XYZ file of C-alpha atoms in Angstrom:
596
model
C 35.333 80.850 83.159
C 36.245 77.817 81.193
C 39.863 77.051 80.504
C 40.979 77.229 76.698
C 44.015 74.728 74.829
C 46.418 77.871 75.894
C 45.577 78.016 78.927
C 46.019 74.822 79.476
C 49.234 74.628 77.296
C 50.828 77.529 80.126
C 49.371 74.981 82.813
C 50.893 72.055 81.711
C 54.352 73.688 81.120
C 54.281 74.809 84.660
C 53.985 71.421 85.644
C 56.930 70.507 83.572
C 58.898 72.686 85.978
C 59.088 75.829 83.202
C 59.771 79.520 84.075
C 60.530 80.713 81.333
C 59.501 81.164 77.663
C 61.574 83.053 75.135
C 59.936 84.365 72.625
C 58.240 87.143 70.154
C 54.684 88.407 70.055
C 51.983 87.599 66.488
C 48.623 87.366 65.931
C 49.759 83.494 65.000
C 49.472 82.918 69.221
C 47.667 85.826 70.118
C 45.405 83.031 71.861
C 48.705 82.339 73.741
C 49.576 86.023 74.761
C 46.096 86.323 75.938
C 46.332 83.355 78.765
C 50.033 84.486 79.739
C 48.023 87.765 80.584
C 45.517 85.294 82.509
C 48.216 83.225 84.104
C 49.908 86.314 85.404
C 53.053 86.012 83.163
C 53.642 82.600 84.368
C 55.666 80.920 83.006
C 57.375 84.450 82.491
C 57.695 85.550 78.755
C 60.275 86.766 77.734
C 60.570 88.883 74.777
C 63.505 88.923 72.561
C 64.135 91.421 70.225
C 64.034 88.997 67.339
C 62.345 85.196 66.962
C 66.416 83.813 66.644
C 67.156 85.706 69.391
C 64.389 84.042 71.469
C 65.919 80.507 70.046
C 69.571 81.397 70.800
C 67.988 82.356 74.960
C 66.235 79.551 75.354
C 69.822 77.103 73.645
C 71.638 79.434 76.131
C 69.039 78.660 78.841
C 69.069 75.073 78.128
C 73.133 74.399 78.453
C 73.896 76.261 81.219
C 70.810 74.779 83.410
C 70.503 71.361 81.885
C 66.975 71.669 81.610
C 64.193 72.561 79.093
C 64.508 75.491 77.349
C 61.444 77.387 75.755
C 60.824 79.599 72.843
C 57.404 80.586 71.393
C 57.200 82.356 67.683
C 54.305 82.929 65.665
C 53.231 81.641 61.985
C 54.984 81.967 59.119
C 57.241 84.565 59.202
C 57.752 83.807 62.993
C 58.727 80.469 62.611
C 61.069 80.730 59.525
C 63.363 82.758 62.065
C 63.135 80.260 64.483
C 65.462 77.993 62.962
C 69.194 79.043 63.306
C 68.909 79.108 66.799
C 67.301 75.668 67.105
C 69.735 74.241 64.829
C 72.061 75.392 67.110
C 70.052 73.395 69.699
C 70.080 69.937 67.439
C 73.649 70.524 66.480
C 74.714 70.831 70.143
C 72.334 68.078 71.298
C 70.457 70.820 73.887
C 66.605 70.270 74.755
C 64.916 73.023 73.693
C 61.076 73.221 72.362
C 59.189 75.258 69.910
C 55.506 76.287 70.592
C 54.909 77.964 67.144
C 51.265 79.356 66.252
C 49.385 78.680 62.759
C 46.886 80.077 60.731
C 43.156 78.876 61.402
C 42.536 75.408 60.398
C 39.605 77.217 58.198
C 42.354 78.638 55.881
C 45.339 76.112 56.195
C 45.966 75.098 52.747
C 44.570 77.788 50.757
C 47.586 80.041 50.527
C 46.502 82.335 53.447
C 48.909 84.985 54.440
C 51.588 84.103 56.587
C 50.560 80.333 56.193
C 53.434 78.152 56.200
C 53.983 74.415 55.508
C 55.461 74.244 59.182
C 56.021 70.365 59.258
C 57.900 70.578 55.972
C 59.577 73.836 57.948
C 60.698 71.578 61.001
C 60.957 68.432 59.518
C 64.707 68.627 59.847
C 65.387 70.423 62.489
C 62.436 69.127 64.652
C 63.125 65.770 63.201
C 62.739 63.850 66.418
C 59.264 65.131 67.258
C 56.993 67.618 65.303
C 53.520 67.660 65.617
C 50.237 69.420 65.199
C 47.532 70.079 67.617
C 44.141 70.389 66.326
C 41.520 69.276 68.732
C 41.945 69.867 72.540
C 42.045 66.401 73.329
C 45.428 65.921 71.359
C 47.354 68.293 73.699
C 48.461 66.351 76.437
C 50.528 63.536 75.208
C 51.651 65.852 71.724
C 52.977 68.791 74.546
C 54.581 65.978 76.729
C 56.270 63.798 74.245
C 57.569 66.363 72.559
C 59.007 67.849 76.241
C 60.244 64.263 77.036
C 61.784 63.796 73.480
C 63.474 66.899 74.076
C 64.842 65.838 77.372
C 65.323 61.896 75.938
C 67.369 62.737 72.970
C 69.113 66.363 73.834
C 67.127 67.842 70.481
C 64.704 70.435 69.856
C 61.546 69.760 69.239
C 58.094 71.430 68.155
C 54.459 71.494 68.664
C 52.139 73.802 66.404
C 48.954 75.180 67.607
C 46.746 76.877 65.055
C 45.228 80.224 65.935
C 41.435 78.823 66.698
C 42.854 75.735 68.170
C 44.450 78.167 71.206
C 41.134 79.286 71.880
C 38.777 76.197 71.790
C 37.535 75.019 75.422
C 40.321 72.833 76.554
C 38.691 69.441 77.274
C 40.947 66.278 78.578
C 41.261 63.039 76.134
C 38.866 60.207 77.917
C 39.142 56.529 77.996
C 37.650 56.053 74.924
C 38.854 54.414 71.560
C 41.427 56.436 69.582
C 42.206 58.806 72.672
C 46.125 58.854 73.571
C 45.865 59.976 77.721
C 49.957 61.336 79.063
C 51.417 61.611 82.076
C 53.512 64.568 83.315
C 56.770 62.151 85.171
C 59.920 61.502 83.743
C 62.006 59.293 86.055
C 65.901 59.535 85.380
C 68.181 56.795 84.003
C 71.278 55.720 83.454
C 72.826 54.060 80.020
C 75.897 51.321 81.122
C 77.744 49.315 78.241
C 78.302 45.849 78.930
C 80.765 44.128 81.257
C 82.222 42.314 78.135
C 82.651 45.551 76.471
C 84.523 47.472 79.315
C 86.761 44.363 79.878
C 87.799 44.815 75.905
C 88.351 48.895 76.387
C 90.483 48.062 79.835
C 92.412 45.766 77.660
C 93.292 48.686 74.886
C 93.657 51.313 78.045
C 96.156 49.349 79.627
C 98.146 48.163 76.431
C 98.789 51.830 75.966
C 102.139 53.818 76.608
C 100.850 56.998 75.727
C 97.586 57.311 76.528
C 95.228 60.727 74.881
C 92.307 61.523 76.745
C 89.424 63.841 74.498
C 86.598 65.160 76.666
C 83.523 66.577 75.178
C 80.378 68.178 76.666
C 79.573 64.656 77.279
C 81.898 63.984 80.149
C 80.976 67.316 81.693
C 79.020 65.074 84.770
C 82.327 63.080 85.013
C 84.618 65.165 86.083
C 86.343 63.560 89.039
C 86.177 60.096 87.578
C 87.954 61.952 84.363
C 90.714 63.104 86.411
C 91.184 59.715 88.106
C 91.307 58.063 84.921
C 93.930 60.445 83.416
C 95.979 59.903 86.638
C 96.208 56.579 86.509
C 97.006 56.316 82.746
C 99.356 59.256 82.787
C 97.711 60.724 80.398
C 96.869 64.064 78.880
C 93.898 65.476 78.477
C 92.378 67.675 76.070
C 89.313 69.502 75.298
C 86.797 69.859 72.607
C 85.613 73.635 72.506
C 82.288 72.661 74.030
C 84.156 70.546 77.011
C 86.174 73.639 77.866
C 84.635 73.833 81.161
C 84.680 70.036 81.689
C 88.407 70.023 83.710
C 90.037 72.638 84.700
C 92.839 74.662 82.926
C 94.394 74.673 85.958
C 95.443 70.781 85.932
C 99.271 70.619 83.951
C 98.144 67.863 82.368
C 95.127 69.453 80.822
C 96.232 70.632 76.918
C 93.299 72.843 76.434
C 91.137 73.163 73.025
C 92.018 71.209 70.328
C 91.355 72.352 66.503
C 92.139 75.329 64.508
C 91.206 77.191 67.293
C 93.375 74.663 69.652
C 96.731 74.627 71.063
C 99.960 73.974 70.303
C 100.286 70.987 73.246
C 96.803 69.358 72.154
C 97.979 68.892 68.858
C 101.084 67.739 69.881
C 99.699 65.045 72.465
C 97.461 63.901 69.485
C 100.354 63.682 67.503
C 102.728 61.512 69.144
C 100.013 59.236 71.229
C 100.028 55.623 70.597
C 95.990 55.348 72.779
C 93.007 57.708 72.070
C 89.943 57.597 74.920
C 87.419 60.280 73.654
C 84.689 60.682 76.339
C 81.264 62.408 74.984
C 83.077 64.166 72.188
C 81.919 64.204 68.626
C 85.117 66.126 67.485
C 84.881 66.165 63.420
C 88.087 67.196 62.445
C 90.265 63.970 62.245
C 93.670 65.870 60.876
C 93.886 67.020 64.508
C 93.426 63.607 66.081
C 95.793 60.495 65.346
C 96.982 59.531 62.145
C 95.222 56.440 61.177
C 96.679 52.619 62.355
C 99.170 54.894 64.799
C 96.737 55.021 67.698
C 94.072 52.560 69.335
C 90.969 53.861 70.347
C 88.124 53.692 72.446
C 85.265 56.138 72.792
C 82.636 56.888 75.208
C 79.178 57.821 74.197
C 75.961 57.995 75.422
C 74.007 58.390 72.306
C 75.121 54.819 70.052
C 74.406 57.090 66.900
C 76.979 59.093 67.389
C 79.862 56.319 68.626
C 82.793 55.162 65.798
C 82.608 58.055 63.550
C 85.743 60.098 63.782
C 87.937 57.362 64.164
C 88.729 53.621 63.779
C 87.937 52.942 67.326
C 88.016 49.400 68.662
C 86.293 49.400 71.233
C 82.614 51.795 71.157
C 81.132 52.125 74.437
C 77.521 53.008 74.362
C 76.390 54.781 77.875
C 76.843 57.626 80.651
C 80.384 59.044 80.653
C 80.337 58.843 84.650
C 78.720 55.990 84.969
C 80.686 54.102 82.610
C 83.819 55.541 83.750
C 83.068 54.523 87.043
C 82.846 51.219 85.862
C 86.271 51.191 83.716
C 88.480 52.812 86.382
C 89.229 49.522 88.479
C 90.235 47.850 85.642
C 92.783 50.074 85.045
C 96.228 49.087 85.734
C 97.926 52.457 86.978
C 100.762 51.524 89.127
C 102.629 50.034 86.278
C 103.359 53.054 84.503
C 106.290 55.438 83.903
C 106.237 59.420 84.169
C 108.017 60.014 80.825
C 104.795 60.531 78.714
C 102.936 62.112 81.600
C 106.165 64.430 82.345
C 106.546 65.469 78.650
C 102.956 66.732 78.082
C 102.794 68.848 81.538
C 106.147 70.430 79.887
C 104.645 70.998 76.353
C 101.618 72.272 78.344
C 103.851 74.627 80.308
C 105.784 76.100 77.405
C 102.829 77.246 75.116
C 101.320 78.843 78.095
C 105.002 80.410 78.092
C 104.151 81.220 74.807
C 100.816 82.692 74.777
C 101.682 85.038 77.364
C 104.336 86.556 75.393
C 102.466 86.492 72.318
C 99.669 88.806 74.270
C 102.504 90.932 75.268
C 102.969 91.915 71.442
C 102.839 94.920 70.522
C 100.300 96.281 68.014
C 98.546 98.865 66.547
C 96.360 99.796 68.237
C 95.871 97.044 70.713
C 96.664 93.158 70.453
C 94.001 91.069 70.465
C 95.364 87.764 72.370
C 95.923 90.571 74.769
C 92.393 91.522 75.575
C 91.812 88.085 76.640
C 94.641 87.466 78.605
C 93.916 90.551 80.514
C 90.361 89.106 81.430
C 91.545 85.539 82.562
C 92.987 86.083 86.025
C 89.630 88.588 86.643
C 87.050 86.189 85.897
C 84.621 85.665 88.814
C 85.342 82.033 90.211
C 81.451 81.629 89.672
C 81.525 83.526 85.985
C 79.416 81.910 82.636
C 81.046 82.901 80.021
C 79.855 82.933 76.397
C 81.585 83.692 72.911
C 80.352 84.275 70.080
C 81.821 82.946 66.678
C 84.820 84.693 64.752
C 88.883 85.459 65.817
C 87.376 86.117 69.000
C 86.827 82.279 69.380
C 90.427 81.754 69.285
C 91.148 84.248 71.782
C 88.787 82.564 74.090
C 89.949 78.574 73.317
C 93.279 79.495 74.094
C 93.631 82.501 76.669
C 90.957 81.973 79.030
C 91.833 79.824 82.412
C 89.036 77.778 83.389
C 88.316 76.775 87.078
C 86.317 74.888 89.019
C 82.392 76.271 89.256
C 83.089 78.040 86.110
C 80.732 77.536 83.102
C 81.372 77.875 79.638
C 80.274 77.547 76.033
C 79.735 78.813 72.631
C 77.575 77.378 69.409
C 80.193 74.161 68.538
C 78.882 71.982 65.851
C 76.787 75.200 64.201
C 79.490 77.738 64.670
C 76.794 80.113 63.806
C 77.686 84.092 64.462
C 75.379 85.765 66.720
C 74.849 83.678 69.900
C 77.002 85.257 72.409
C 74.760 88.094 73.982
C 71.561 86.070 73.719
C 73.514 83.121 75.254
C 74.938 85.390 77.970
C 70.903 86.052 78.521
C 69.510 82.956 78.249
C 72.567 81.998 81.037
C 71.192 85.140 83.375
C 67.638 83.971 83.687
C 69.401 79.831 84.295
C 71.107 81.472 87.067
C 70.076 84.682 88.184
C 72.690 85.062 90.756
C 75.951 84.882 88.608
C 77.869 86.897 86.533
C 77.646 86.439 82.569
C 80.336 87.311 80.279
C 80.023 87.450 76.489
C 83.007 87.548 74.530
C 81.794 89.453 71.271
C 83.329 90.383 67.743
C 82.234 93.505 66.161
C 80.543 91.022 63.457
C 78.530 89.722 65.675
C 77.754 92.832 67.426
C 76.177 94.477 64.267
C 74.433 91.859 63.363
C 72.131 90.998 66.609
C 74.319 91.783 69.862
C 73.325 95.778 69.902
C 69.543 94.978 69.656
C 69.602 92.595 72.462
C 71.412 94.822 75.011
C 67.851 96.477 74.989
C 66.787 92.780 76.260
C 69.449 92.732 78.940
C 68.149 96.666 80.041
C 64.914 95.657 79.919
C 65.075 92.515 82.381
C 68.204 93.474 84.499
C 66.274 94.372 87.944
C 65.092 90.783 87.511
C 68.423 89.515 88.225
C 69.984 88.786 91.772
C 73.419 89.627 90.409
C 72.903 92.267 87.765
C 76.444 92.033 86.149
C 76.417 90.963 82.515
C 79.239 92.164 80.318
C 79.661 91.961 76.834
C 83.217 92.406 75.583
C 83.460 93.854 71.833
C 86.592 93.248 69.801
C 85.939 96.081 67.398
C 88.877 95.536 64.121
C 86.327 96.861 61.957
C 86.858 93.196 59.923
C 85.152 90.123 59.639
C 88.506 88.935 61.154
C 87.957 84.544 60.865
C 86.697 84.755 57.521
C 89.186 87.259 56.307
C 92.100 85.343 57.407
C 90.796 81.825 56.041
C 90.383 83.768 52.571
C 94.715 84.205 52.819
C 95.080 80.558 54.621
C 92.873 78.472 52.729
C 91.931 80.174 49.262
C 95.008 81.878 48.987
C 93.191 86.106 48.357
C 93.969 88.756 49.832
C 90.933 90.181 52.100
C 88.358 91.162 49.906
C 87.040 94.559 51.639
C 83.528 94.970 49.949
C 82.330 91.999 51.560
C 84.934 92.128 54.902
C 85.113 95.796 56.348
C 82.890 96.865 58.702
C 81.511 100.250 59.626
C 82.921 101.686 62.540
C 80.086 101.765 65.206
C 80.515 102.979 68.711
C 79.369 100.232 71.135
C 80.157 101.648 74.543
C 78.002 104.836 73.286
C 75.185 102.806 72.360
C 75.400 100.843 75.496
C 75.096 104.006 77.334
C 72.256 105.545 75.319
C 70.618 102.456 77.194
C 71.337 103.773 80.820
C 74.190 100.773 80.504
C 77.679 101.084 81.491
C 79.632 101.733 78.127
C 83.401 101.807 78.002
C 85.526 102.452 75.211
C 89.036 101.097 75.396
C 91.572 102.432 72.970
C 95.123 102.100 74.123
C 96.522 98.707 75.611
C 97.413 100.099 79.020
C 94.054 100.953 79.361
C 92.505 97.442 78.739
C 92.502 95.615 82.603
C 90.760 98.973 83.565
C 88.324 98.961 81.411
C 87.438 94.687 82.245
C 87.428 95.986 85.755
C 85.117 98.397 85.124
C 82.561 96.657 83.585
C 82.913 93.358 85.904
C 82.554 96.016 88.844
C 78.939 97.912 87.220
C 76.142 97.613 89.096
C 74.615 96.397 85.741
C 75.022 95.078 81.920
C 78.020 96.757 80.425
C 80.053 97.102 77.162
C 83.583 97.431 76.766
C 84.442 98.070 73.244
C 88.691 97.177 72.460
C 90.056 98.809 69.704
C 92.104 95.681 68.168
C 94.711 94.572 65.181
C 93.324 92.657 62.600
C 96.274 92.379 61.543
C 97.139 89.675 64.728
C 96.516 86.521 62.760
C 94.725 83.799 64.899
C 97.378 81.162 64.293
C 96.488 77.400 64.102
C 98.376 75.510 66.235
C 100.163 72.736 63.233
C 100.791 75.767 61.309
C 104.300 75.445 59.727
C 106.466 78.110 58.512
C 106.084 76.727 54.778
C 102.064 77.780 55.457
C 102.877 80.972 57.176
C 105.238 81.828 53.874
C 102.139 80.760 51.762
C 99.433 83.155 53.528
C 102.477 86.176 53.930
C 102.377 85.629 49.935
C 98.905 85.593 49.618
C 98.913 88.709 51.590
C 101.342 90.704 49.446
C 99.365 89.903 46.228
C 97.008 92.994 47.088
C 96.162 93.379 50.708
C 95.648 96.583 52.401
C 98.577 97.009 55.492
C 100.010 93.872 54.037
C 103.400 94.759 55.964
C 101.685 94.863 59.514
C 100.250 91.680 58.365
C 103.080 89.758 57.649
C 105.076 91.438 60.793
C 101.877 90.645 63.748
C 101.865 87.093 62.333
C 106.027 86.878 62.014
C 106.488 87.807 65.779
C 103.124 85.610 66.930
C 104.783 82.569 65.721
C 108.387 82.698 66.835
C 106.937 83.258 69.879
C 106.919 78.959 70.098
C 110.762 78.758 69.442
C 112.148 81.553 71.616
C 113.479 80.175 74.801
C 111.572 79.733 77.893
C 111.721 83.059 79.466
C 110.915 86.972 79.506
């Protein structure tokens, strides 16, 4: 039997190293389905309940494996929901590609059904490679390139196969004029700045007396040479949300996230710094880093795009956070420093964690949010992924949850898109198989795509070595983050029409699945019920019945702003009182002295 373009298209990504392709069925790649049923499922498809969904897995896939991920879609309609997850992807700088089908190339352009302009579709968010396939001989070098762009410039990209196309003979391009032959190897490398350039950043390093250390995804290879660094500077170190899992939470020196859903000690060593390193961060918010002419500044990047944006660095060095670093660190001058700066931050550091832990001892009605999450930290597995999705819930897991070493973590940054943790959280169980996968879920987010794809994580759990993947549901019945910006930032009262949610019963659903389900409704009840579901022989839900009323609190917020969003509050919100108590008692929390 002769091999066809999809054949050979499940061939080739085989010898890419591929195993697995996220994705929804169409007649736009029915040519596709037909050689996975030829191949024997191999690479194994795997179907989402939703073309996003499929996006989100294979984003999920792709940062917590550092390799490819994979998502196939069909035309039109197929395609079009394709794109929040894979702007996710190119927002987050995460290889992922896009096999999308097409009508015939008999009927493109005459407004067939479900035909698409799919390179005006993925112009954007495919910008670094899109391409169309339509003769056999094209498919080689358009299916690698676009794999090695992927890989080359952390971005999704796309290749578009129409219908008849899949199911031509597959024939190899030749020697001859106008053929383009590929090859399948992609050696690694490694990006170094100049010597001239690291001899200028040394200089700034060393000049400082309070040195700030900002660690992004980017330094996430770098670890140890990170923690060298910041020893010999003295320096703290702080975290952009997707670097949580770069350094450990553990280290007193370590700040945490920085932000509006940051702490108090992060803002406070970007405050009162006089040097800023930022290592393979692309942190946008600039009120949160060093007021302008206060600080100097040198940043680390491996993409020279993205370099002297966010601040008026000095000194922009374009290449591999460890490799650079490795390069930096004996010019540094450690033994000349004091303790003062160095001693200061570990105390700030030790006092908000003070702080949060009697802010999650708060009462409220009927359970305290911060609470939830501080009840999950010390039961993480020491080789857990975690996930969260957008929403409060994103505070809760920036500042309550303890990274350690071997943990992985991560949620959509740059995007911030709702929706991602539970098809993260899958995407993470077919990466690694043999590890536990926590999502960290609002009841937003739930409703809109988590409860569809628990039937994904029922459907594939016997694949998985370690079946354990819990989802966590803060259920407030509120679109809590938006509700709260609304009194912060435009000064309303919650608008209910567009913020309350209906009241849906997760754990139940979960169960109608043959999943564990647990519902959690009083706050002596809430390490039982993460125990439970961490110790299921399966995917599990446990729902918490939470405030909304607990106000996620940014860490520079004054009492001048709290008076401003109490009065915002009393103009016409429902429970205004609650309200304006929860977020009372959450902030004096920072000036009560340092003990029980």
């Amino acid at each position: 039997m002769s091999t066809q373009v999809s054949d050979h298209i499940l061939q080739r990504l085989r010898e890419w190293g591929v195993e697995e392709v996220f994705g929804y069925p169409g007649d736009g790649i029915n040519g596709l389905l037909a050689a996975w049923g030829r191949a024997e499922n191999r690479p194994r498809f795997v179907q989402a309940r939703h073309e996003e969904m499929a996006a989100f897995q294979a984003t999920g896939y792709a940062k917590f494996s550092g390799r490819l991920g994979v998502c196939a879609a069909t035309s039109g309609p197929g395609a079009i929901h394709l794109l929040n997850g894979l702007y996710d992807a190119k927002l987050d700088h995460v290889p992922v590609l896009a096999i999308v089908g097409q009508t015939h190339r008999t009927a493109m352009g005459g407004s067939y059904q479900q035909e698409v302009d799919l390179h005006t579709l993925f112009k954007d968010v495919a910008s670094d490679f899109v391409e169309t396939v339509t003769v056999p001989e094209q498919l080689p070098n358009v299916l690698d390139r676009a794999i090695r762009t992927a890989y080359a410039r952390r971005c999704p990209t796309a290749v578009i196969v129409p219908g008849d196309v899949q199911e031509l003979d597959y024939s190899a391009p030749t020697h001859e004029f106008k053929m383009v032959p590929s090859s399948l190897d992609r050696s690694g490398w490694t990006a170094i700045p100049s010597e001239d350039s690291l001899e200028r950043a040394a200089e700034v390093l060393n000049s400082g007396g309070k040195v700030a250390i900002l660690v992004g995804q980017g330094a996430a290879g770098a670890r140890e040479e990170v923690e060298q660094l910041a020893g010999l500077l003295g320096a703290g170190v702080a975290k952009a949300l997707l670097g949580k899992d770069v350094l450990s939470d553990e280290l007193p020196y370590v700040t945490g996230s920085i932000g509006l859903l940051g702490t108090r000690p992060s803002y406070e060593l970007m405050r009162d710094c006089d040097t800023l390193l930022t290592i393979g961060s692309s942190f946008p918010y600039t009120q949160f880093l060093p007021e302008f002419g206060k600080a100097r500044g040198v940043q680390i990047d491996i993409d020279p795009h993205m370099v002297g944006m966010r601040y008026p660095y000095e000194v922009n060095l374009v290449g591999d956070a460890r490799a650079t670093l490795r390069r930096l660190i004996p010019m540094i001058r450690g033994e000349e420093r004091g303790r003062e700066w160095f001693d200061t931050v570990c105390d700030n550091v030790r006092r908000w964690h003070e702080v949060m832990e009697r802010r999650a001892a708060l009462s409220a009605d009927p359970i305290n949010p911060e609470h939830v999450a501080r009840a999950l930290d010390p039961l993480l597995p020491a080789d857990a992924i975690v996930t969260s999705d957008s929403g409060s819930v994103a505070n809760w897991y920036a500042r309550h949850l303890t990274l350690r070493p071997g943990m992985r973590a991560s949620l959509s940054g740059t995007l911030a898109t709702m929706g991602c943790g539970v098809p993260y959280a899958i995407g993470a169980k077919f990466a690694h198989p043999d590890r536990p996968a926590i999502a960290l879920v609002g009841d937003g987010a739930m409703q809109m795509n988590g409860l569809a794809e628990l039937i994904t994580a029922a459907k594939y759990r016997d694949l998985w070595e370690d079946p354990r993947l819990v989802v966590g549901v803060w259920n407030n019945h509120d679109l809590n983050q938006v509700t709260w910006e609304m009194r912060a930032m435009e000064g309303a009262p919650s608008f209910l029409p567009s913020q309350e949610l209906p009241d849906v019963r997760y754990a139940a659903f979960a169960r109608s699945l043959g999943l564990t389900g647990v519902r959690v409704e009083k706050p002596e009840d809430v390490e039982a019920g993460w125990r439970t579901a961490l110790e299921a022989d399966g995917p599990a839900v446990v729902e918490f019945l939470t405030d909304p009323a607990v106000p996620p609190i940014p860490p520079h917020a004054t009492w001048e702003q709290m008076e401003a969003t109490a009065e915002s509050i009393a103009k016409g919100d429902t429970d205004r009182g609650s309200m304006i108590r929860q977020g009372f008692k959450a902030k004096v929390q920072e000036f009560l002295p340092g003990r029980k």
